[in-house]
Tab-separated table of C-alpha atoms and ligand atoms in Angstrom:
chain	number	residue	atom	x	y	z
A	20	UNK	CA	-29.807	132.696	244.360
A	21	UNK	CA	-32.642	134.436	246.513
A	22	UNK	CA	-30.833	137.492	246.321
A	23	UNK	CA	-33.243	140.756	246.271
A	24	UNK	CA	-33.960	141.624	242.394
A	25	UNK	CA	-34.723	145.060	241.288
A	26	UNK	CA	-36.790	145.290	237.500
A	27	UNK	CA	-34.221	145.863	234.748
A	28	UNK	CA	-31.294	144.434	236.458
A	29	UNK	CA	-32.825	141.187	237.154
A	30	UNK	CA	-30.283	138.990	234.949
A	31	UNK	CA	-26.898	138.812	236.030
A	32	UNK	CA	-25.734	136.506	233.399
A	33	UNK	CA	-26.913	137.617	230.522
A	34	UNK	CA	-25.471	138.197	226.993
A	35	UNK	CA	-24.024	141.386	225.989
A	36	UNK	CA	-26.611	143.071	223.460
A	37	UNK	CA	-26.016	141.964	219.886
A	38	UNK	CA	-26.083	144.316	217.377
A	39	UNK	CA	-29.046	145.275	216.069
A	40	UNK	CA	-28.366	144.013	212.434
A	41	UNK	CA	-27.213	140.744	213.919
A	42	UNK	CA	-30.003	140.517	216.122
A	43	UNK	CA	-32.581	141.295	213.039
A	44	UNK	CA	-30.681	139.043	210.685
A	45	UNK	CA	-30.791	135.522	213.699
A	46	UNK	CA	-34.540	136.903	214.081
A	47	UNK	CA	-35.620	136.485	210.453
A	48	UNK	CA	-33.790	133.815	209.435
A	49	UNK	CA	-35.501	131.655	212.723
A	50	UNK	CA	-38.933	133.250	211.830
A	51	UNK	CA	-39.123	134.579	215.701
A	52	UNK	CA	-41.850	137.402	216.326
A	53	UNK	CA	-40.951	140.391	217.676
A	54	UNK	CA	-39.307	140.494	220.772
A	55	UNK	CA	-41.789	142.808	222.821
A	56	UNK	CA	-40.303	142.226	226.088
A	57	UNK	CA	-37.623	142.541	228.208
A	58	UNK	CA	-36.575	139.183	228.263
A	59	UNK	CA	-37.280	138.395	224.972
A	60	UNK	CA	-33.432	140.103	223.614
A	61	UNK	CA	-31.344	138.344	225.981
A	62	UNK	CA	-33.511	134.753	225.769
A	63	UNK	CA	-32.875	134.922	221.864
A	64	UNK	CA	-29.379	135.489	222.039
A	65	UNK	CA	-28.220	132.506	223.997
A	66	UNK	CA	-31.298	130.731	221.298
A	67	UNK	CA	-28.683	132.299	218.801
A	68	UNK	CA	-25.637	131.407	220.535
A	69	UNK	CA	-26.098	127.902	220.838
A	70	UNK	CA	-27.913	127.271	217.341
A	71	UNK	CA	-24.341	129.204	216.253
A	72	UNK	CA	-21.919	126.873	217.961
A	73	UNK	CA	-24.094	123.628	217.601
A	74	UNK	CA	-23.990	124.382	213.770
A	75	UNK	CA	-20.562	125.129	213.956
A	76	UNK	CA	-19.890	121.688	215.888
A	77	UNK	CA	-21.774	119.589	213.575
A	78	UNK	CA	-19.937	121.212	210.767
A	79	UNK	CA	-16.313	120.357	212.173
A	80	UNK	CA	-17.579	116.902	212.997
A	81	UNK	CA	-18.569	115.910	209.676
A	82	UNK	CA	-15.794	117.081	208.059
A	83	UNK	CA	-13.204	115.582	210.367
A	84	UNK	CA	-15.272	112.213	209.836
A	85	UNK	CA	-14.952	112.521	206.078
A	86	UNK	CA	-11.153	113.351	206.503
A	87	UNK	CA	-10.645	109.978	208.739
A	88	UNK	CA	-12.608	108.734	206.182
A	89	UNK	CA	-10.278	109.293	203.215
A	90	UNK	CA	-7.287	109.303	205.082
A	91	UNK	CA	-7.595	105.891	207.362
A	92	UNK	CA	-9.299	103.583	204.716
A	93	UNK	CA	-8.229	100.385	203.847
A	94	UNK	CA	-6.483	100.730	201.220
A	95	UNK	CA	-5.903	96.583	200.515
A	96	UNK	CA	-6.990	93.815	201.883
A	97	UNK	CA	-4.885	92.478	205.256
A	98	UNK	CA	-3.538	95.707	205.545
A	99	UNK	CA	-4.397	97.445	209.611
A	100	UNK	CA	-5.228	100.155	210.304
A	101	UNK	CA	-3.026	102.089	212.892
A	102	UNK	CA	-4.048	102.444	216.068
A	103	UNK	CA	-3.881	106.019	216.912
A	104	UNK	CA	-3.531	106.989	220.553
A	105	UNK	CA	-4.372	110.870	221.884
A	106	UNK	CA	-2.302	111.854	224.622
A	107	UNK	CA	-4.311	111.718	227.909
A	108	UNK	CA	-4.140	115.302	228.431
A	109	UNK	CA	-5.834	116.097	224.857
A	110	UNK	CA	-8.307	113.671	226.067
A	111	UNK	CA	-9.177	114.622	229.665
A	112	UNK	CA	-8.623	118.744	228.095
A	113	UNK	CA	-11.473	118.181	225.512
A	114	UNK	CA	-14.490	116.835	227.927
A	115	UNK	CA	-13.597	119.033	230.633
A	116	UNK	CA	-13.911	121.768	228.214
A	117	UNK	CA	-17.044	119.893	227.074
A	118	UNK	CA	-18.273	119.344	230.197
A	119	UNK	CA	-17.506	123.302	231.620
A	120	UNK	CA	-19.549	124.226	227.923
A	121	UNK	CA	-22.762	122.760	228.821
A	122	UNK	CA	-22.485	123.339	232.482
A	123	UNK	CA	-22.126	127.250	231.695
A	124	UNK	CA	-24.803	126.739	229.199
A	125	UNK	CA	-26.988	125.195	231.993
A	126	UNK	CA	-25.941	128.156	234.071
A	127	UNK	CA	-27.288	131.100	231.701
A	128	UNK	CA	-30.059	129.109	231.074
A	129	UNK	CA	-31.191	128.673	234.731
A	130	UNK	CA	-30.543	132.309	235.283
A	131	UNK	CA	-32.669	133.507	232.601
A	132	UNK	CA	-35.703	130.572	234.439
A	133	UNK	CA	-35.646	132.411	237.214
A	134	UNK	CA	-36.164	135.880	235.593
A	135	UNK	CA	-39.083	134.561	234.071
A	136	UNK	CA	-40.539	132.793	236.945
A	137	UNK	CA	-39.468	135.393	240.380
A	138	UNK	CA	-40.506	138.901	239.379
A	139	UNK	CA	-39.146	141.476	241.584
A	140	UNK	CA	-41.699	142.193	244.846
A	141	UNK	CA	-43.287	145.219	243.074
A	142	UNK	CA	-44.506	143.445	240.353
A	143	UNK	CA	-48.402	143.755	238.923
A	144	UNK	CA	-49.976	140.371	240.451
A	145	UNK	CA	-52.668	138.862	237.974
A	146	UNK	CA	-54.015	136.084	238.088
A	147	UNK	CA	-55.112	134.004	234.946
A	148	UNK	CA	-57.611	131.214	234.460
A	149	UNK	CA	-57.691	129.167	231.794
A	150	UNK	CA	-60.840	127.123	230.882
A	151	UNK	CA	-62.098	125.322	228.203
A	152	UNK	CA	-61.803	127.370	225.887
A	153	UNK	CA	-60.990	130.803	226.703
A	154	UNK	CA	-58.557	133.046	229.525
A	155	UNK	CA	-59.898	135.109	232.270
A	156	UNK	CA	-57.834	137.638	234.245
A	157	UNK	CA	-58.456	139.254	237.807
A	158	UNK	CA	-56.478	141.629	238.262
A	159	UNK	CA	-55.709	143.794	242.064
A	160	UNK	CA	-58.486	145.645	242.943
A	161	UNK	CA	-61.097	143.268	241.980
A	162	UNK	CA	-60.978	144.073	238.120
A	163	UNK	CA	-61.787	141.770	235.554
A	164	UNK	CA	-61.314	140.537	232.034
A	165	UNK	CA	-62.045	138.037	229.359
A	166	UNK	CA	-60.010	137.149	226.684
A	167	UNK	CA	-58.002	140.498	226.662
A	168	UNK	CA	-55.124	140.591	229.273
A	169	UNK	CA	-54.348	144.284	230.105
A	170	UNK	CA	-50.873	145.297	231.236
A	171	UNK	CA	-48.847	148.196	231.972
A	172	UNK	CA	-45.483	148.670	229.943
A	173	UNK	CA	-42.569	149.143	231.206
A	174	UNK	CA	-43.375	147.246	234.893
A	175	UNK	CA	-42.634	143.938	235.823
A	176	UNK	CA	-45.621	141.770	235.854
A	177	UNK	CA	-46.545	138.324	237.222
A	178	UNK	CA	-48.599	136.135	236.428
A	179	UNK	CA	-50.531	133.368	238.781
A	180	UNK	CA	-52.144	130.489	236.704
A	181	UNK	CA	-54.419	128.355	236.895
A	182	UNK	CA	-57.169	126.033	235.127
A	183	UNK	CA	-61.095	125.433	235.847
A	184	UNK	CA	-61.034	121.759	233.734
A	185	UNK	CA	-58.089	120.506	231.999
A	186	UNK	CA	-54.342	121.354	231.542
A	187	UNK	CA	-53.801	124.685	229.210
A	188	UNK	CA	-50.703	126.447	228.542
A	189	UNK	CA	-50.434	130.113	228.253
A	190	UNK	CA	-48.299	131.591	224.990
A	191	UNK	CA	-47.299	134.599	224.546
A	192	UNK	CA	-45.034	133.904	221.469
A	193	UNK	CA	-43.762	137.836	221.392
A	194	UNK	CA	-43.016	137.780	224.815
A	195	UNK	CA	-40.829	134.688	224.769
A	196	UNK	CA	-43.269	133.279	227.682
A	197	UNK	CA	-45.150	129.909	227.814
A	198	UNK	CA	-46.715	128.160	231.349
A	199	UNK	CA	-49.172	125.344	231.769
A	200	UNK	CA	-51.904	126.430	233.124
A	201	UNK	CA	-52.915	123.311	235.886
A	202	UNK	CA	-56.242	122.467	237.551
A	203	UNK	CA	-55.616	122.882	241.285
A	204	UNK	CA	-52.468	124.552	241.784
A	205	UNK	CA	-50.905	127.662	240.493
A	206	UNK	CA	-47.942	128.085	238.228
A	207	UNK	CA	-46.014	131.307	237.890
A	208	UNK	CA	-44.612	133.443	235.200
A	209	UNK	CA	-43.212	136.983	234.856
A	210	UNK	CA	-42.386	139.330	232.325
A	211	UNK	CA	-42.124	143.103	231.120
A	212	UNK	CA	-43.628	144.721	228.338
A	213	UNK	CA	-41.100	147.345	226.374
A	214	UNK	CA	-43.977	149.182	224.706
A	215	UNK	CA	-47.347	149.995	224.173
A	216	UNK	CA	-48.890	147.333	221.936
A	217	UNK	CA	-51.061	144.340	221.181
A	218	UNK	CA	-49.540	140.461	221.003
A	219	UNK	CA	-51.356	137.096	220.867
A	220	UNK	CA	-52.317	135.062	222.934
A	221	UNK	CA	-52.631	130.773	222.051
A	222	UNK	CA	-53.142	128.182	224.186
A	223	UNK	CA	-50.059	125.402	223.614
A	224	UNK	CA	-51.676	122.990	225.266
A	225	UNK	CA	-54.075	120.549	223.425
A	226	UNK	CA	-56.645	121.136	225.290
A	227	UNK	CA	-60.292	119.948	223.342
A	228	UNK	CA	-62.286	120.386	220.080
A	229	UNK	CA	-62.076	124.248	220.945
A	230	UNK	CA	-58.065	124.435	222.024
A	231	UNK	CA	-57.303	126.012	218.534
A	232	UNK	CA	-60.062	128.533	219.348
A	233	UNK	CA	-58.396	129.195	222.411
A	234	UNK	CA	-56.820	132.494	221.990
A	235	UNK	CA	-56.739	136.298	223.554
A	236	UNK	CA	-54.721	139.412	223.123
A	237	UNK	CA	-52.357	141.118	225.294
A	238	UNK	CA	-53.066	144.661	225.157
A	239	UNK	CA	-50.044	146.743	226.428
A	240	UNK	CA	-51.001	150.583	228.211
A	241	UNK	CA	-48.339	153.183	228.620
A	242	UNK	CA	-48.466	152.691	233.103
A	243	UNK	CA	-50.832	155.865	233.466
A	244	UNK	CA	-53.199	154.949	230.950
A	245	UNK	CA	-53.118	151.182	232.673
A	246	UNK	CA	-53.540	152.652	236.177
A	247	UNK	CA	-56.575	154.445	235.339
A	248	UNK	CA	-57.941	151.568	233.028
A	249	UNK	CA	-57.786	149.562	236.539
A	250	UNK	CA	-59.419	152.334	238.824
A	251	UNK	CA	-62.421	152.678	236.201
A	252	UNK	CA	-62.998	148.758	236.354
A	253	UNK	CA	-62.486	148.551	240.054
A	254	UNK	CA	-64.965	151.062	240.789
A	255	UNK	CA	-68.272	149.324	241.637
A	256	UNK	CA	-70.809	151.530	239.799
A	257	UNK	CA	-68.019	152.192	236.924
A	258	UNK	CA	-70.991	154.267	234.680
A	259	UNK	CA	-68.453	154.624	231.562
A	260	UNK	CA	-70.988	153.880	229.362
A	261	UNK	CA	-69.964	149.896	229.615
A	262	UNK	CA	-72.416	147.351	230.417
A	263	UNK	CA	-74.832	147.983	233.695
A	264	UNK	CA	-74.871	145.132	236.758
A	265	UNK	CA	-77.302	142.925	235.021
A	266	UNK	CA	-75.543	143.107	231.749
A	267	UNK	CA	-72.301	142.150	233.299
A	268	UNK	CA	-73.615	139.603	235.423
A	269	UNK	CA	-74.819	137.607	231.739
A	270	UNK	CA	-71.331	137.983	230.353
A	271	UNK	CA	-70.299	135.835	233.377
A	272	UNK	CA	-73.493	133.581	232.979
A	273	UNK	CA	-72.384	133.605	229.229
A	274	UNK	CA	-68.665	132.634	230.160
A	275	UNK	CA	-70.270	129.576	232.967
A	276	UNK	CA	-72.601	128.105	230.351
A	277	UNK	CA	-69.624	128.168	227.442
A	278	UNK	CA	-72.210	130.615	225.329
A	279	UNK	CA	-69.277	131.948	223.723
A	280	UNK	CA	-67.866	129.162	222.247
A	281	UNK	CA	-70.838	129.047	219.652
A	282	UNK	CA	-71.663	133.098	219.731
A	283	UNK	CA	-69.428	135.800	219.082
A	284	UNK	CA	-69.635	139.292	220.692
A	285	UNK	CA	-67.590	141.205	218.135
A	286	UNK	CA	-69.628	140.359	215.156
A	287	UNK	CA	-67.542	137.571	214.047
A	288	UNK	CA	-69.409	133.997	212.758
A	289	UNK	CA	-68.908	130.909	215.016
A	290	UNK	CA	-70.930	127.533	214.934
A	291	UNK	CA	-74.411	130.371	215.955
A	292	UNK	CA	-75.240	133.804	215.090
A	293	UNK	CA	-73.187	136.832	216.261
A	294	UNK	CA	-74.368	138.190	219.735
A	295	UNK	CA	-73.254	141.925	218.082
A	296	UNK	CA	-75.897	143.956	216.919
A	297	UNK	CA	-78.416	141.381	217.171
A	298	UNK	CA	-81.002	142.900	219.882
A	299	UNK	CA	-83.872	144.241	218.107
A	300	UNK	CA	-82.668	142.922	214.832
A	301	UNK	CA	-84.662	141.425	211.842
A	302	UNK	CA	-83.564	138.015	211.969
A	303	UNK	CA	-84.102	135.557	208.930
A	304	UNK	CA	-85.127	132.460	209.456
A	305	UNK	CA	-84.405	129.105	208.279
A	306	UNK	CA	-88.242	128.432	207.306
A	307	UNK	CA	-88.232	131.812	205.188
A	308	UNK	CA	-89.730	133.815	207.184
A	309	UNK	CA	-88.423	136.348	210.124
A	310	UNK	CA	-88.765	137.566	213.606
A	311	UNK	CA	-87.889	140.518	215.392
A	312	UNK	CA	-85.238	139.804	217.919
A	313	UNK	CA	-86.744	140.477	221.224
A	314	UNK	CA	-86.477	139.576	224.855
A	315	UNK	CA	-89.312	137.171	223.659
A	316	UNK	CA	-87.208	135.725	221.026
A	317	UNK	CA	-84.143	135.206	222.835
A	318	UNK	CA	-86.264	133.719	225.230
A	319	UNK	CA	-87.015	131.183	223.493
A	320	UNK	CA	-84.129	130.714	221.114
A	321	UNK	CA	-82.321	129.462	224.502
A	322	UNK	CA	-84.923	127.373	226.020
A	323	UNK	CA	-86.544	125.708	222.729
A	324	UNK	CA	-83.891	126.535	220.491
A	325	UNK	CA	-84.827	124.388	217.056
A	326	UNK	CA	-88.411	126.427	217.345
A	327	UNK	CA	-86.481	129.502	214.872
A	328	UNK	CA	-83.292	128.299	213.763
A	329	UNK	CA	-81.495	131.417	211.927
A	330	UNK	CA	-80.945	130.969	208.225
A	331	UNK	CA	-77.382	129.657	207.128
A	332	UNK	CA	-77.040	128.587	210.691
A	333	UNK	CA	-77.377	124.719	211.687
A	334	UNK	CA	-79.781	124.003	214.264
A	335	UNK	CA	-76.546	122.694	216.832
A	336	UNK	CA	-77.923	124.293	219.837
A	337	UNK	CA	-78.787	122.708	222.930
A	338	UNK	CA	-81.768	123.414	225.303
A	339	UNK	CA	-80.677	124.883	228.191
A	340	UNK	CA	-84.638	124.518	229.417
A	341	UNK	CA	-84.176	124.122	233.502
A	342	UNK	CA	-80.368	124.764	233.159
A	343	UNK	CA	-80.731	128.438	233.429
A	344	UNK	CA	-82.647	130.415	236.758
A	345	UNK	CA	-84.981	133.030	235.635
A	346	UNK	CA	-83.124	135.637	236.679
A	347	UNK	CA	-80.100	134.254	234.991
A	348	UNK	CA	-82.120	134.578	231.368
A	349	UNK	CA	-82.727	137.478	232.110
A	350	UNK	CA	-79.346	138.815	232.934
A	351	UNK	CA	-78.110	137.203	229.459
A	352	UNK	CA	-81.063	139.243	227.717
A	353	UNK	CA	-79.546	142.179	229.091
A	354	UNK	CA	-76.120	141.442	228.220
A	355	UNK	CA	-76.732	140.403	224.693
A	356	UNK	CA	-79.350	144.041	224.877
A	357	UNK	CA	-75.742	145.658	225.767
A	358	UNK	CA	-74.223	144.591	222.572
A	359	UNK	CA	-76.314	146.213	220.267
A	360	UNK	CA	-74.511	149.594	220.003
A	361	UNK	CA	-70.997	150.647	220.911
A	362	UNK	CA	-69.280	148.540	218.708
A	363	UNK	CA	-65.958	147.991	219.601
A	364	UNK	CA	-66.227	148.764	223.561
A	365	UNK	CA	-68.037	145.528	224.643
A	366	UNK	CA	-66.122	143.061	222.861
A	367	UNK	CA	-62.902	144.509	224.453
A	368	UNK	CA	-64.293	142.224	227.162
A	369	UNK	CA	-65.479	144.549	229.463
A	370	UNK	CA	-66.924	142.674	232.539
A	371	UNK	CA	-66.951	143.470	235.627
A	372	UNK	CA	-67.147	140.797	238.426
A	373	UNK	CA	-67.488	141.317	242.040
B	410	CUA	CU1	-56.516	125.435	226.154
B	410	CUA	CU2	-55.477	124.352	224.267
């Protein structure tokens, strides 16, 4: 069972492919996504396989209960019915052949459990945090995202989770992979991209007002473009035109103080105002009038935040008056300064942590 595993090969009991017609006709009718991994084909076939023959079981039940039915009714009253005895062997034959069935179904099934959960010893290691209510990945190097997971296609990859507060469970319905994510200990679970491309994330755990909120993207890189995606983040002064030290340091200050659960940073309206675009903005207020959206501002939109409450916006937000250190305001100044141009590049979750 602990037999050396190479990527590709890792199965041994697998199904034989299905035709791609029969594949694509099981896959629609079952409303599966795509299948944009490796283990996604085979894990849908034996899904297939046993839907098939538990259908077809059901089937031959019922009608052989409708036939006894019909044919060993009482027909009048006092009359018995005949006892009708099976041979032993028929009997002992059918639940060993039972009994062999769902043993060999076990079988498969535990075979294609450990393909998900050992990845071969070459495998990408990242590891995955889930807290309320969003992922963060580290990957080697030091490299660091929110939100977006970044992997290479094509290469086994495993992942280590965890959880800061309560239980989550990491989905990744096109991948055919779902893991609780625990507080205090780590859970495993591999996979392998086929290609290039972008999947959900959801969190299948309920985890709090925000779980439905809880979601991310896997963004697949052909391996080059990944490798070099990692070197740029791991380098310490990356200067790619992403966010400077300070700016970086408020995303994480943004992440600690759950920030982005009320405020976007792609320009998309939660509970507050977008953080996108709104440094140096003309902001409209609730009492009619409007400010210019300054370090002062901000300022004081997080320590006395009912002072200018935006227009269309209920005044929800908390004081976080002697929650925050100086240089911690400032840092989040900076961040939310580093979202006002570049649209697209910061909300790919580009932090950097050391
Ligand atoms: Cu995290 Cu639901």
């Amino acid at each position: 069972m602990a037999r050396p595993r190479t990527g590709g090969e890792a199965m041994t009991l697998a199904f034989p492919p299905l035709p791609d017609w029969l594949n694509e006709l099981y896959r629609t009718l079952l409303f599966l996504p795509e299948q944009a991994s490796r283990q996604a084909p085979p894990l849908d076939a034996f899904h297939y396989f046993q839907m098939t023959v538990m259908t077809g079981l059901a089937i031959v039940l019922g009608g052989v209960v409708v036939l006894f039915c019909l044919r060993y009714r009482r027909r009048s009253e006092g009359e018995r019915t005949p006892l009708v005895r099976a041979p032993v062997w028929l009997e002992f034959g059918t639940y060993s052949l039972l009994l062999a069935f769902f043993i060999g179904l076990w079988v498969v099934g535990f075979g294609q459990y450990l393909d998900m959960t050992r990845a071969p010893g070459d495998a990408v290691e990242i590891y995955v945090t889930g807290k309320q209510w969003m992922w963060k990945f580290r990957y080697p190097e030091g490299a660091g995202s929110v939100e977006t997971l970044y992997v290479p296609a094509k290469r086994p990859v495993r992942l280590l989770l965890t959880s800061r507060d309560v239980i989550h469970s990491f989905f990744v319905p096109a991948f055919r992979i779902k893991r609780d994510a625990v507080p205090g200990s780590y859970t495993r679970i591999a996979f392998e991209a086929r290609e290039p491309g972008r999947h959900a994330i959801l969190c299948a755990e309920m985890c709090g007002t925000g779980h439905s909120r809880m979601r991310g993207e896997v963004v697949v890189l052909p391996p080059q473009e990944w490798a070099r995606w990692l070197e740029e983040r791991s380098a310490p002064e990356a200067g790619d035109g992403g966010e400077g030290p300070l700016a970086a340091r408020g995303r994480r200050v943004a992440t600690r103080e759950g920030c982005m659960q009320c405020h976007s940073v792609d320009g998309s309206r939660l509970l507050g105002p977008t953080w996108r675009g709104l440094f140096g903005s003309e902001v409209a207020l609730r009492s009619g009038e409007s400010v210019r959206a300054d370090e002062a501002y901000l300022t004081e939109s997080m320590m006395d935040p009912q002072a200018k409450v935006v227009a269309d916006f209920a005044p929800a937000m908390p004081s976080y008056q002697g929650q925050l250190e100086p240089p911690e305001v400032a840092a989040l100044v900076e961040f939310i300064k580093s979202l006002r141009e570049a649209p697209g590049r910061a909300a790919e979750g580009r932090d950097r942590e050391p």
